[in-house]
Amino acid sequence: MDGQSFILTGQVLGFSASPFRSDPEAALTLNEAVIVRDGRIEAVGALDALLPNATDLPRIDRPGHLICPGFVDAHVHFPQTAMIASWGKRLIDWLNTYTFPEEARFGDATYAARIAARYLDLTTDAGTTTVCSFATIHPESVEAFFSEALARNQRVVTGKTCMDRNAPDNLRDSAQSAYDDSKRLLERWHGRDRLSYAITPRFSPTSTPDQLAALGALWAEYPDCLMQTHLSEQTDEIEWVRSLFPKARDYLDTYEAFGLLGGRGLYGHAIHLEPRERDRLREVGAALVHCPTSNTFIGSGLFDMAGLQAEGHRIGLATDTGGGSSFSMLRTMAAAYEVAQLRGTALHPAQLLWLATEGSAEALGFAGRIGRIAAGAEADLITLDPAASPALAQRCAQSNSVAETLFALIMLGDDRAVGDVWIAGKRRKGPA
Ligand code: GUN
Ligand code: ZN
């Protein structure tokens, strides 16, 4: 990695354990400094202890600011950047009215490259350093996204979205072309620098059984790839799945029957799950991805964070841009808090931060590499300024703990609160 080297001081946040598996207040750890060398975190600890190893390094001081891992957004659609915040529809109408016409533009490689760059600019500004994105059916959209991320040395995941039914003519592939295109793309990109490929059937209503089987076979050939899709987002969608797959036991079975259930599977939304689905997802160690701004924006429902965590599920957090209404993981953590409140649980700020960093990193199979400030991890770092706006400044002035400051930043913060962003040790936002 060609990142810079420096020592950064401030309030460095970390976790001694998962705040869902232990007392969240006690799980949140605080340190004074981080040493970054050549794109990696070399050490984290007390300033006095670190300084002797940093005599050759420039020092960057952010007194009072929180220092966190870059946010990890585990489920987005970068091609929906330009149509985010589209009014008045629920899932299926929203897809047909707004989403599909926009996605149809991504056969144009120039447009795909422009939106990929715009999307990564917007999310970097909001403190997100890794995303797992759906592309469109066009290989050009995958090429555009990986090329742009490669130029920025950014850890991202994407894959060609596969659809061979219930979509407009210009957005349909076939079982064979989905297999062939996905295979060619993953052989070209998966594992190159910081890039990973996810086999991507959009959701079972837009794939025939033949296409699901072809993608299941591909995943069996390349089991170290991720597989991403949608599961049980809206009740009408679930009814539709039932009518399209009359032999399936439930929605999850439409994936399971075709080899599309596994520990490297990412299932977006997962709101209206049957007991069998919950059991199977947990047994195989699949990852569920909570998309709270999307779930309120398009009226999908309230994810059962407390129940699913208690059962031991792996859970990541995501914006679901552009069904989600924000590019910001701060706003997304706030929405996760609000959704949990509506189900009777107050998520602790340590739990919210964990979901947006380690939790999502674990969901994507990147634990230890990103999502954590620890020696040996990749130096994707951000700083959060508790005085970034007048509203934040006056609230944080009377904060009594770092957890209280973190919570105010989550609830009141936006991209102005994200002061610095480093990706693989290279500055991408903030004063040079
Ligand atoms: N289900 C299938 N496709 C999509 C999508 O693009 N966004 C959301 N939120 N749900 C989906
Ligand atoms: Zn989605």
CSV table of C-alpha atoms and ligand atoms in Angstrom, one decimal:
chain,number,residue,atom,x,y,z
A,1,MET,CA,0.0,0.0,0.0
A,2,ASP,CA,1.3,3.5,-0.8
A,3,GLY,CA,-0.4,5.3,2.1
A,4,GLN,CA,1.3,7.9,4.2
A,5,SER,CA,2.8,7.5,7.6
A,6,PHE,CA,1.9,9.6,10.7
A,7,ILE,CA,0.9,9.5,14.3
A,8,LEU,CA,-2.7,10.7,15.0
A,9,THR,CA,-3.9,11.7,18.4
A,10,GLY,CA,-7.4,12.2,19.8
A,11,GLN,CA,-10.1,9.9,21.4
A,12,VAL,CA,-9.4,6.6,19.6
A,13,LEU,CA,-12.4,4.4,19.9
A,14,GLY,CA,-12.3,0.6,19.9
A,15,PHE,CA,-14.0,-2.5,21.4
A,16,SER,CA,-12.7,-5.1,23.9
A,17,ALA,CA,-15.6,-7.4,22.9
A,18,SER,CA,-18.7,-7.2,20.8
A,19,PRO,CA,-21.1,-4.8,22.6
A,20,PHE,CA,-23.9,-7.2,21.8
A,21,ARG,CA,-22.3,-10.0,23.6
A,22,SER,CA,-21.1,-8.1,26.7
A,23,ASP,CA,-21.9,-4.9,28.6
A,24,PRO,CA,-21.8,-2.2,25.8
A,25,GLU,CA,-20.5,0.6,28.0
A,26,ALA,CA,-17.6,-1.6,29.2
A,27,ALA,CA,-16.9,-3.0,25.7
A,28,LEU,CA,-16.1,0.5,24.3
A,29,THR,CA,-12.4,1.3,24.7
A,30,LEU,CA,-10.6,4.6,24.5
A,31,ASN,CA,-6.9,5.2,23.5
A,32,GLU,CA,-4.9,8.3,22.8
A,33,ALA,CA,-3.0,7.7,19.7
A,34,VAL,CA,-2.6,5.6,16.5
A,35,ILE,CA,0.5,5.1,14.4
A,36,VAL,CA,-0.1,4.6,10.7
A,37,ARG,CA,2.8,3.4,8.6
A,38,ASP,CA,2.6,2.6,4.9
A,39,GLY,CA,-1.1,2.2,4.8
A,40,ARG,CA,-1.5,0.0,7.9
A,41,ILE,CA,-2.1,0.6,11.5
A,42,GLU,CA,1.2,-0.1,13.3
A,43,ALA,CA,0.1,0.5,16.9
A,44,VAL,CA,-2.6,2.0,19.0
A,45,GLY,CA,-2.3,3.0,22.7
A,46,ALA,CA,-1.2,5.7,25.1
A,47,LEU,CA,0.6,8.6,23.6
A,48,ASP,CA,3.7,8.3,25.9
A,49,ALA,CA,4.0,4.7,25.0
A,50,LEU,CA,3.8,5.3,21.2
A,51,LEU,CA,5.9,8.4,20.9
A,52,PRO,CA,9.3,6.7,21.0
A,53,ASN,CA,8.3,4.6,18.0
A,54,ALA,CA,7.1,7.7,16.1
A,55,THR,CA,10.0,10.1,16.2
A,56,ASP,CA,10.3,10.0,12.5
A,57,LEU,CA,6.6,10.6,11.8
A,58,PRO,CA,4.6,13.8,11.3
A,59,ARG,CA,2.0,14.3,14.1
A,60,ILE,CA,-1.6,15.1,13.5
A,61,ASP,CA,-3.5,16.3,16.7
A,62,ARG,CA,-7.3,16.2,16.9
A,63,PRO,CA,-7.9,17.1,20.5
A,64,GLY,CA,-11.5,16.1,21.6
A,65,HIS,CA,-12.3,14.5,18.3
A,66,LEU,CA,-13.3,10.9,18.1
A,67,ILE,CA,-11.1,8.6,15.9
A,68,CYS,CA,-12.9,5.7,14.5
A,69,PRO,CA,-12.5,3.1,11.7
A,70,GLY,CA,-14.0,4.2,8.4
A,71,PHE,CA,-17.6,3.2,8.2
A,72,VAL,CA,-18.4,-0.1,6.4
A,73,ASP,CA,-21.7,0.0,4.4
A,74,ALA,CA,-22.7,-3.6,3.9
A,75,HIS,CA,-25.5,-3.2,1.3
A,76,VAL,CA,-25.9,-0.4,-1.3
A,77,HIS,CA,-26.8,0.1,-4.9
A,78,PHE,CA,-24.3,2.6,-6.3
A,79,PRO,CA,-26.3,2.9,-9.5
A,80,GLN,CA,-29.2,4.3,-7.5
A,81,THR,CA,-27.1,7.4,-6.5
A,82,ALA,CA,-28.9,9.8,-8.9
A,83,MET,CA,-32.5,8.7,-8.0
A,84,ILE,CA,-32.1,8.5,-4.2
A,85,ALA,CA,-35.0,10.2,-2.3
A,86,SER,CA,-37.7,9.4,-4.9
A,87,TRP,CA,-41.2,10.0,-3.6
A,88,GLY,CA,-44.3,8.0,-2.8
A,89,LYS,CA,-43.8,4.3,-3.7
A,90,ARG,CA,-43.4,0.9,-2.0
A,91,LEU,CA,-40.9,-1.7,-3.1
A,92,ILE,CA,-42.2,-3.2,-6.3
A,93,ASP,CA,-43.7,0.1,-7.7
A,94,TRP,CA,-40.6,1.9,-6.6
A,95,LEU,CA,-38.4,-0.5,-8.5
A,96,ASN,CA,-40.5,-0.2,-11.7
A,97,THR,CA,-41.1,3.5,-11.5
A,98,TYR,CA,-37.7,4.9,-10.4
A,99,THR,CA,-35.0,2.2,-10.1
A,100,PHE,CA,-35.2,0.3,-13.3
A,101,PRO,CA,-35.2,3.3,-15.7
A,102,GLU,CA,-32.1,4.7,-13.9
A,103,GLU,CA,-30.3,1.3,-13.9
A,104,ALA,CA,-31.0,1.0,-17.6
A,105,ARG,CA,-28.5,3.9,-18.2
A,106,PHE,CA,-25.6,1.8,-17.0
A,107,GLY,CA,-24.9,0.1,-20.3
A,108,ASP,CA,-23.2,3.4,-21.1
A,109,ALA,CA,-19.7,2.9,-19.7
A,110,THR,CA,-19.1,6.7,-19.5
A,111,TYR,CA,-22.3,7.2,-17.4
A,112,ALA,CA,-21.4,4.2,-15.2
A,113,ALA,CA,-17.9,5.7,-14.5
A,114,ARG,CA,-19.3,9.1,-13.8
A,115,ILE,CA,-21.8,7.8,-11.2
A,116,ALA,CA,-19.2,5.4,-9.6
A,117,ALA,CA,-16.9,8.4,-9.0
A,118,ARG,CA,-19.8,10.5,-7.7
A,119,TYR,CA,-20.9,7.8,-5.4
A,120,LEU,CA,-17.5,7.2,-3.9
A,121,ASP,CA,-16.9,11.0,-3.5
A,122,LEU,CA,-20.2,11.3,-1.6
A,123,THR,CA,-19.7,8.4,0.6
A,124,THR,CA,-16.0,9.2,1.4
A,125,ASP,CA,-17.2,12.7,2.4
A,126,ALA,CA,-19.7,10.9,4.8
A,127,GLY,CA,-16.9,8.8,6.3
A,128,THR,CA,-17.6,5.5,4.6
A,129,THR,CA,-14.5,3.8,3.4
A,130,THR,CA,-15.8,0.3,2.4
A,131,VAL,CA,-19.1,-0.5,0.6
A,132,CYS,CA,-20.6,-3.7,-0.7
A,133,SER,CA,-22.6,-2.6,-3.7
A,134,PHE,CA,-25.0,-4.1,-6.2
A,135,ALA,CA,-24.1,-3.0,-9.7
A,136,THR,CA,-26.6,-3.3,-12.6
A,137,ILE,CA,-27.0,-6.2,-15.1
A,138,HIS,CA,-24.4,-4.5,-17.3
A,139,PRO,CA,-20.8,-5.7,-17.0
A,140,GLU,CA,-19.8,-2.1,-17.7
A,141,SER,CA,-21.2,-1.1,-14.3
A,142,VAL,CA,-19.0,-3.6,-12.5
A,143,GLU,CA,-16.0,-2.5,-14.5
A,144,ALA,CA,-16.7,1.1,-13.7
A,145,PHE,CA,-17.1,0.6,-10.0
A,146,PHE,CA,-14.0,-1.6,-9.5
A,147,SER,CA,-11.9,0.7,-11.7
A,148,GLU,CA,-12.8,3.7,-9.7
A,149,ALA,CA,-12.2,1.9,-6.3
A,150,LEU,CA,-8.9,0.5,-7.6
A,151,ALA,CA,-7.8,4.1,-8.4
A,152,ARG,CA,-8.6,5.1,-4.8
A,153,ASN,CA,-7.1,1.9,-3.3
A,154,GLN,CA,-10.4,1.4,-1.6
A,155,ARG,CA,-11.7,-2.0,-0.2
A,156,VAL,CA,-15.0,-2.6,-2.0
A,157,VAL,CA,-17.3,-5.5,-3.0
A,158,THR,CA,-19.6,-5.5,-6.0
A,159,GLY,CA,-21.1,-7.8,-8.5
A,160,LYS,CA,-23.2,-7.9,-11.7
A,161,THR,CA,-26.9,-7.8,-10.7
A,162,CYS,CA,-28.6,-10.8,-12.4
A,163,MET,CA,-32.2,-10.6,-13.5
A,164,ASP,CA,-33.8,-12.8,-16.2
A,165,ARG,CA,-37.5,-12.2,-15.5
A,166,ASN,CA,-40.0,-9.6,-14.2
A,167,ALA,CA,-37.8,-6.7,-15.3
A,168,PRO,CA,-37.9,-4.6,-18.5
A,169,ASP,CA,-36.4,-6.1,-21.7
A,170,ASN,CA,-33.3,-3.8,-21.5
A,171,LEU,CA,-32.6,-5.0,-18.0
A,172,ARG,CA,-32.8,-8.8,-18.5
A,173,ASP,CA,-30.0,-11.2,-19.0
A,174,SER,CA,-30.4,-15.0,-19.1
A,175,ALA,CA,-29.3,-17.9,-16.9
A,176,GLN,CA,-26.4,-18.6,-19.2
A,177,SER,CA,-25.3,-15.0,-19.8
A,178,ALA,CA,-25.6,-14.2,-16.0
A,179,TYR,CA,-23.3,-17.2,-15.3
A,180,ASP,CA,-20.8,-16.4,-18.1
A,181,ASP,CA,-20.6,-12.6,-17.4
A,182,SER,CA,-20.4,-13.1,-13.6
A,183,LYS,CA,-17.6,-15.7,-14.0
A,184,ARG,CA,-15.6,-13.5,-16.4
A,185,LEU,CA,-15.9,-10.5,-14.1
A,186,LEU,CA,-15.0,-12.4,-10.9
A,187,GLU,CA,-12.0,-14.0,-12.6
A,188,ARG,CA,-10.8,-10.6,-13.7
A,189,TRP,CA,-11.5,-8.7,-10.4
A,190,HIS,CA,-11.9,-10.9,-7.4
A,191,GLY,CA,-8.9,-10.6,-5.0
A,192,ARG,CA,-7.2,-7.9,-7.1
A,193,ASP,CA,-5.7,-5.3,-4.7
A,194,ARG,CA,-8.6,-4.6,-2.2
A,195,LEU,CA,-11.4,-5.7,-4.5
A,196,SER,CA,-13.8,-8.6,-3.9
A,197,TYR,CA,-16.6,-10.0,-6.1
A,198,ALA,CA,-20.1,-10.9,-4.9
A,199,ILE,CA,-22.3,-13.2,-7.0
A,200,THR,CA,-25.5,-11.1,-7.1
A,201,PRO,CA,-28.9,-12.5,-8.0
A,202,ARG,CA,-31.0,-9.3,-7.3
A,203,PHE,CA,-33.9,-11.2,-5.5
A,204,SER,CA,-35.8,-14.4,-6.3
A,205,PRO,CA,-38.7,-12.6,-8.1
A,206,THR,CA,-36.4,-11.4,-10.8
A,207,SER,CA,-34.6,-14.7,-11.4
A,208,THR,CA,-35.9,-17.9,-12.9
A,209,PRO,CA,-35.1,-21.2,-11.1
A,210,ASP,CA,-32.6,-21.8,-14.0
A,211,GLN,CA,-30.8,-18.6,-13.2
A,212,LEU,CA,-30.7,-19.2,-9.5
A,213,ALA,CA,-29.3,-22.7,-10.1
A,214,ALA,CA,-26.7,-21.3,-12.5
A,215,LEU,CA,-25.6,-18.8,-9.9
A,216,GLY,CA,-25.6,-21.4,-7.2
A,217,ALA,CA,-23.3,-23.6,-9.3
A,218,LEU,CA,-21.0,-20.6,-9.9
A,219,TRP,CA,-20.8,-20.0,-6.1
A,220,ALA,CA,-19.9,-23.6,-5.6
A,221,GLU,CA,-17.0,-23.2,-8.1
A,222,TYR,CA,-15.8,-20.0,-6.3
A,223,PRO,CA,-16.8,-20.4,-2.6
A,224,ASP,CA,-14.5,-17.7,-1.5
A,225,CYS,CA,-16.7,-15.1,-3.3
A,226,LEU,CA,-19.5,-13.5,-1.4
A,227,MET,CA,-23.1,-13.9,-2.5
A,228,GLN,CA,-25.5,-11.0,-2.0
A,229,THR,CA,-29.2,-10.7,-2.4
A,230,HIS,CA,-32.5,-9.5,-0.8
A,231,LEU,CA,-34.7,-11.4,1.6
A,232,SER,CA,-38.1,-10.8,3.1
A,233,GLU,CA,-38.2,-7.0,2.8
A,234,GLN,CA,-42.0,-6.4,2.3
A,235,THR,CA,-45.0,-8.5,2.8
A,236,ASP,CA,-46.3,-8.1,-0.8
A,237,GLU,CA,-42.9,-9.2,-2.0
A,238,ILE,CA,-43.1,-12.3,0.1
A,239,GLU,CA,-46.6,-13.1,-1.3
A,240,TRP,CA,-45.2,-12.7,-4.8
A,241,VAL,CA,-42.3,-15.0,-4.1
A,242,ARG,CA,-44.8,-17.6,-2.8
A,243,SER,CA,-46.8,-17.4,-6.0
A,244,LEU,CA,-43.6,-17.6,-8.2
A,245,PHE,CA,-42.1,-20.6,-6.3
A,246,PRO,CA,-45.1,-22.7,-5.1
A,247,LYS,CA,-42.9,-25.6,-4.0
A,248,ALA,CA,-40.7,-23.5,-1.8
A,249,ARG,CA,-41.1,-23.8,2.0
A,250,ASP,CA,-40.5,-20.1,2.4
A,251,TYR,CA,-38.6,-17.2,0.8
A,252,LEU,CA,-35.2,-18.4,2.0
A,253,ASP,CA,-35.9,-21.8,0.5
A,254,THR,CA,-35.9,-20.1,-3.0
A,255,TYR,CA,-32.2,-19.5,-2.4
A,256,GLU,CA,-31.4,-22.6,-0.3
A,257,ALA,CA,-32.9,-25.0,-3.0
A,258,PHE,CA,-30.4,-23.6,-5.6
A,259,GLY,CA,-27.2,-23.5,-3.6
A,260,LEU,CA,-27.6,-19.8,-2.6
A,261,LEU,CA,-27.5,-20.2,1.2
A,262,GLY,CA,-24.2,-20.1,3.0
A,263,GLY,CA,-21.8,-18.5,5.5
A,264,ARG,CA,-20.5,-16.1,2.8
A,265,GLY,CA,-24.1,-15.1,1.9
A,266,LEU,CA,-25.4,-11.6,2.6
A,267,TYR,CA,-29.1,-11.3,2.9
A,268,GLY,CA,-30.3,-7.7,2.8
A,269,HIS,CA,-33.3,-6.5,4.9
A,270,ALA,CA,-34.5,-9.9,6.4
A,271,ILE,CA,-37.4,-8.3,8.2
A,272,HIS,CA,-40.3,-10.7,8.0
A,273,LEU,CA,-38.6,-14.0,8.7
A,274,GLU,CA,-40.3,-17.3,9.5
A,275,PRO,CA,-38.9,-19.3,12.4
A,276,ARG,CA,-37.4,-21.9,10.0
A,277,GLU,CA,-35.6,-19.1,8.1
A,278,ARG,CA,-34.1,-17.7,11.2
A,279,ASP,CA,-32.9,-21.1,12.3
A,280,ARG,CA,-31.3,-22.0,8.9
A,281,LEU,CA,-29.7,-18.6,8.5
A,282,ARG,CA,-28.1,-19.0,12.0
A,283,GLU,CA,-27.1,-22.6,11.4
A,284,VAL,CA,-25.1,-21.7,8.3
A,285,GLY,CA,-23.7,-18.5,9.7
A,286,ALA,CA,-25.2,-16.3,7.0
A,287,ALA,CA,-25.0,-12.5,7.4
A,288,LEU,CA,-28.1,-10.4,7.7
A,289,VAL,CA,-27.9,-6.8,6.7
A,290,HIS,CA,-30.1,-4.2,8.4
A,291,CYS,CA,-31.0,-1.2,6.2
A,292,PRO,CA,-33.0,1.0,8.6
A,293,THR,CA,-33.4,4.2,6.5
A,294,SER,CA,-34.7,2.1,3.6
A,295,ASN,CA,-37.0,0.1,5.8
A,296,THR,CA,-38.8,3.3,7.0
A,297,PHE,CA,-38.5,5.2,3.7
A,298,ILE,CA,-40.2,2.5,1.5
A,299,GLY,CA,-42.3,1.3,4.4
A,300,SER,CA,-40.9,-2.2,4.7
A,301,GLY,CA,-41.1,-2.9,8.5
A,302,LEU,CA,-39.0,-3.0,11.7
A,303,PHE,CA,-36.0,-5.3,11.8
A,304,ASP,CA,-35.8,-7.4,14.9
A,305,MET,CA,-32.3,-6.4,16.0
A,306,ALA,CA,-32.7,-7.5,19.7
A,307,GLY,CA,-34.2,-10.9,18.9
A,308,LEU,CA,-31.8,-11.7,16.1
A,309,GLN,CA,-28.8,-10.7,18.1
A,310,ALA,CA,-30.0,-12.8,21.0
A,311,GLU,CA,-30.2,-15.8,18.7
A,312,GLY,CA,-26.6,-15.2,17.6
A,313,HIS,CA,-27.0,-14.0,14.1
A,314,ARG,CA,-24.2,-12.2,12.3
A,315,ILE,CA,-25.6,-8.7,11.4
A,316,GLY,CA,-24.2,-5.8,9.4
A,317,LEU,CA,-25.6,-2.3,8.9
A,318,ALA,CA,-26.2,-0.5,5.6
A,319,THR,CA,-27.7,2.5,3.9
A,320,ASP,CA,-29.3,0.5,1.0
A,321,THR,CA,-28.8,3.6,-1.2
A,322,GLY,CA,-31.1,4.5,-3.0
A,323,GLY,CA,-34.0,2.7,-1.3
A,324,GLY,CA,-32.3,4.1,1.8
A,325,SER,CA,-32.7,7.8,2.1
A,326,SER,CA,-29.1,8.8,3.0
A,327,PHE,CA,-25.5,8.1,2.0
A,328,SER,CA,-24.4,8.6,5.6
A,329,MET,CA,-23.7,5.8,8.1
A,330,LEU,CA,-24.2,8.4,10.9
A,331,ARG,CA,-27.8,8.9,9.7
A,332,THR,CA,-28.1,5.1,9.3
A,333,MET,CA,-27.0,4.5,12.9
A,334,ALA,CA,-29.6,7.0,14.0
A,335,ALA,CA,-32.3,5.3,12.1
A,336,ALA,CA,-31.2,1.9,13.5
A,337,TYR,CA,-31.6,3.5,17.0
A,338,GLU,CA,-35.1,4.8,16.1
A,339,VAL,CA,-36.3,1.5,14.5
A,340,ALA,CA,-35.1,-0.4,17.6
A,341,GLN,CA,-36.9,2.1,19.8
A,342,LEU,CA,-40.1,1.3,17.9
A,343,ARG,CA,-39.5,-2.4,18.9
A,344,GLY,CA,-38.9,-1.5,22.5
A,345,THR,CA,-35.1,-1.6,22.6
A,346,ALA,CA,-32.6,1.3,23.1
A,347,LEU,CA,-29.4,0.4,21.2
A,348,HIS,CA,-26.3,1.7,23.0
A,349,PRO,CA,-24.1,4.1,21.0
A,350,ALA,CA,-21.3,1.5,21.3
A,351,GLN,CA,-23.6,-1.1,19.6
A,352,LEU,CA,-24.5,1.4,16.8
A,353,LEU,CA,-20.9,2.2,16.1
A,354,TRP,CA,-20.0,-1.5,16.3
A,355,LEU,CA,-22.6,-2.3,13.7
A,356,ALA,CA,-21.3,0.4,11.3
A,357,THR,CA,-17.7,-0.8,11.6
A,358,GLU,CA,-16.8,-4.3,13.0
A,359,GLY,CA,-20.2,-5.8,12.6
A,360,SER,CA,-20.4,-4.9,8.9
A,361,ALA,CA,-16.7,-5.8,8.4
A,362,GLU,CA,-17.4,-9.2,9.9
A,363,ALA,CA,-20.5,-9.6,7.8
A,364,LEU,CA,-18.4,-9.1,4.7
A,365,GLY,CA,-15.7,-11.5,5.9
A,366,PHE,CA,-13.2,-8.7,6.5
A,367,ALA,CA,-12.8,-9.0,10.3
A,368,GLY,CA,-9.3,-8.0,11.4
A,369,ARG,CA,-8.6,-6.2,8.1
A,370,ILE,CA,-11.0,-3.3,8.3
A,371,GLY,CA,-13.6,-2.0,10.8
A,372,ARG,CA,-11.2,-1.9,13.7
A,373,ILE,CA,-8.3,0.2,14.9
A,374,ALA,CA,-5.8,-2.4,15.8
A,375,ALA,CA,-2.2,-3.2,14.9
A,376,GLY,CA,-2.0,-4.9,11.5
A,377,ALA,CA,-5.3,-3.6,10.3
A,378,GLU,CA,-5.6,-1.5,7.1
A,379,ALA,CA,-5.5,2.2,7.9
A,380,ASP,CA,-9.1,3.2,6.9
A,381,LEU,CA,-9.6,5.9,9.5
A,382,ILE,CA,-11.9,8.9,10.2
A,383,THR,CA,-12.2,11.6,12.7
A,384,LEU,CA,-15.5,13.0,14.1
A,385,ASP,CA,-15.7,16.6,15.3
A,386,PRO,CA,-18.1,17.1,18.2
A,387,ALA,CA,-18.2,20.8,17.5
A,388,ALA,CA,-18.8,20.5,13.7
A,389,SER,CA,-22.1,22.4,13.8
A,390,PRO,CA,-23.7,24.8,16.3
A,391,ALA,CA,-26.3,22.1,17.3
A,392,LEU,CA,-23.6,19.5,17.9
A,393,ALA,CA,-21.3,21.9,19.7
A,394,GLN,CA,-23.9,23.0,22.3
A,395,ARG,CA,-25.0,19.4,22.9
A,396,CYS,CA,-21.5,18.0,23.2
A,397,ALA,CA,-20.4,20.8,25.5
A,398,GLN,CA,-22.5,19.2,28.2
A,399,SER,CA,-21.5,15.6,27.5
A,400,ASN,CA,-20.2,13.6,30.4
A,401,SER,CA,-18.7,10.6,28.6
A,402,VAL,CA,-17.3,9.6,25.2
A,403,ALA,CA,-20.3,7.4,24.7
A,404,GLU,CA,-22.6,10.4,25.2
A,405,THR,CA,-20.6,12.4,22.7
A,406,LEU,CA,-20.7,9.5,20.3
A,407,PHE,CA,-24.5,9.3,20.6
A,408,ALA,CA,-24.9,13.0,19.9
A,409,LEU,CA,-22.7,12.7,16.9
A,410,ILE,CA,-24.8,9.8,15.6
A,411,MET,CA,-28.1,11.6,16.2
A,412,LEU,CA,-27.1,15.1,15.1
A,413,GLY,CA,-24.1,14.6,12.8
A,414,ASP,CA,-23.8,14.7,9.0
A,415,ASP,CA,-20.9,14.9,6.6
A,416,ARG,CA,-19.7,18.1,8.3
A,417,ALA,CA,-18.9,16.1,11.4
A,418,VAL,CA,-16.5,13.9,9.4
A,419,GLY,CA,-13.3,15.9,9.6
A,420,ASP,CA,-10.7,13.6,8.2
A,421,VAL,CA,-10.8,10.5,6.1
A,422,TRP,CA,-7.8,8.3,5.3
A,423,ILE,CA,-8.2,5.3,3.1
A,424,ALA,CA,-5.3,2.8,3.3
A,425,GLY,CA,-3.4,5.6,5.1
A,426,LYS,CA,-3.9,8.1,2.3
A,427,ARG,CA,-5.8,11.3,3.1
A,428,ARG,CA,-9.1,11.6,1.2
A,429,LYS,CA,-10.8,14.3,3.2
A,430,GLY,CA,-9.6,17.1,5.5
A,431,PRO,CA,-6.7,19.5,5.7
A,432,ALA,CA,-3.6,18.4,3.9
B,1,GUN,N1,-35.3,-5.7,-3.8
B,1,GUN,C1,-34.9,-6.0,-5.0
B,1,GUN,N2,-34.2,-5.0,-5.6
B,1,GUN,C2,-34.1,-4.0,-4.6
B,1,GUN,C3,-33.5,-2.7,-4.6
B,1,GUN,O1,-32.9,-2.2,-5.5
B,1,GUN,N3,-33.7,-2.0,-3.4
B,1,GUN,C4,-34.4,-2.5,-2.4
B,1,GUN,N4,-34.5,-1.8,-1.3
B,1,GUN,N5,-34.9,-3.7,-2.4
B,1,GUN,C5,-34.8,-4.5,-3.5
B,2,ZN,ZN,-30.9,-3.5,-1.8
